[in-house]
Amino acid sequence: MVDSPPIGDLHFDDAPNVGSVPGPESQELLDKQREIDSSAVAYPEDIPVAFDEGKGATVRDADGNTFIDMFGGIGVLNVGHANPYVLEAVHEQADKLVHTVDFPTEARLELIEKLDEIAPGNLQGNNRVVFGGPTGSDAIEAAIKLAKYNTGGDGLIAFRGAYHGATSGALSLTSNTGAKEHYTPLLSDVVHAPYPNPFEQGKAPDEAVEHALEEVTAIVEDPYGGLANPAGIFVEPIQGEGGVVVPPEGFLAGLREIADENDLPLIFDEIQAGMGRTGEWWAGEHEGVTPDIMTTAKALGGIGFPLSATIYREDLDTWGSGDHAGTYRGHVVAMRAGSRAIEYIQQHDLLAHARDLGANIRARLREIADGNSHLGEVRGRGLFVGAEFVDGDGNPDSDLVDAIQQYCYEHGVLVWTAGRHGNVLRLLPPLVLTDDLADTALDVVADAISHVTTAEQPTA
Ligand code: PMP
């Protein structure tokens, strides 16, 4: 059996190391993609690169340029690209058996047990897991069905700024109207309440929480609130696409109370924030709040295999056989990869590492913010980091963030964006990022910020 190598051994040695980008090989692949691939392709529009090989928190493009990966496939690669401890099990399993619908395999049962081991609060020892389709959206669809089935209701409560996926049910919960307008009507009874975001709302944290909870209470309890048969409250414990928005203390606990008082399931979407990203297994744990149902995907498949799961309290396990169906009810290789990834995180105490390193990264960004009025707020937990940029008038400035992303790319660091105005720099590096790689990456990010804001910085 392969050892579980320390995180320092996982990466290309030379990162960052880039020439002029995109190089000729990347360019050729990008050109060909433009000719034959869908017009819906999006990521290369922001970073024009073709990748060839990844190791740990580093990734190499088709021309041999090596980058530090500070976005990890949007929070997928928590144990790094090609983690050897995970890969060993992947190879073994792929040689033996890949697809079994939902017949039992050791891999399946082992992952269910592993998920129970890391389940939050009173879900531990008191849960069931349903594996539906492979993506996060599939887990959300399962959660919607489960909530409706158990309550007999059909109204769903979600939040402004939320992203829950792109299939019809999940898209109904997603708040971005631009993403929905061509596909309406979606699920009809979905109401979006405000998510507490003190920076954006210009409110004190407790005011923002109070306002949000009042709105949710009104939707659920006011006889003239408009939503007749609520089935559940869907919330990201930290909004990801919405801009790495950490709700102030009291919000999740308040939702828990409202859900309990009204006999509604509280559903946490942990697809982006979960699986150790924030320095706890699940983001809701920072506030000690346990949902009735939660969704996970992204990093669940270990090193990038598509796998999602919906985990729920045992008494909600009321479906009859076949009531939630699909061909891919858990991919055996992905399940092996998921169990190994959980083990790797445990063996190397990557939760503590994520907490410590994330705090250092935020401290460094806050130092920059102290001297730069364009960096409005630094947020996050663990290795889930957001930095919100504004123009000279304090309004959202997505151009600055795009320019920072481009500068970082040209200097060997891959970063991503988020936020309803696209003005949040989002970092979701693999949890195996070392202190040294983080320092180097943050040097580049700091240079980028200073480079793109200097021209318009007379007041700083
Ligand atoms: N929920 C959250 C919180 C997400 O961040 C995402 C993806 N960004 C999804 C759901 C949807 O997952 P997928 O793209 O795998 O369908």
CSV table of C-alpha atoms in Angstrom, one decimal, residues 19 34 79 97 105 108 198 200 222 226 262 286 339 349 351 359 362 385 395 407 417 436 446 448:
chain,number,residue,atom,x,y,z
A,19,GLY,CA,6.6,32.0,-19.7
A,34,ARG,CA,-13.8,27.3,-30.0
A,79,VAL,CA,-6.7,16.7,-1.3
A,97,LEU,CA,-15.3,-2.9,-11.0
A,105,THR,CA,-20.0,-2.9,-2.8
A,108,ARG,CA,-20.2,2.0,-1.2
A,198,PRO,CA,-23.5,43.3,6.3
A,200,GLU,CA,-23.3,44.8,0.9
A,222,ASP,CA,-47.5,35.3,8.5
A,226,GLY,CA,-47.9,34.4,0.5
A,262,ASN,CA,-42.7,25.3,12.1
A,286,HIS,CA,-18.7,26.6,13.1
A,339,SER,CA,-13.2,7.5,1.4
A,349,ASP,CA,-5.1,17.0,10.2
A,351,LEU,CA,-8.9,20.7,9.1
A,359,ALA,CA,-6.4,32.8,8.9
A,362,ARG,CA,-7.0,36.6,5.4
A,385,VAL,CA,-11.5,33.1,1.2
A,395,ASN,CA,-19.4,50.6,-5.7
A,407,TYR,CA,-2.2,39.4,-13.7
A,417,THR,CA,-14.0,35.3,-8.9
A,436,ASP,CA,5.4,28.2,1.3
A,446,ALA,CA,-0.5,41.3,-3.4
A,448,ALA,CA,-1.6,42.1,-8.6
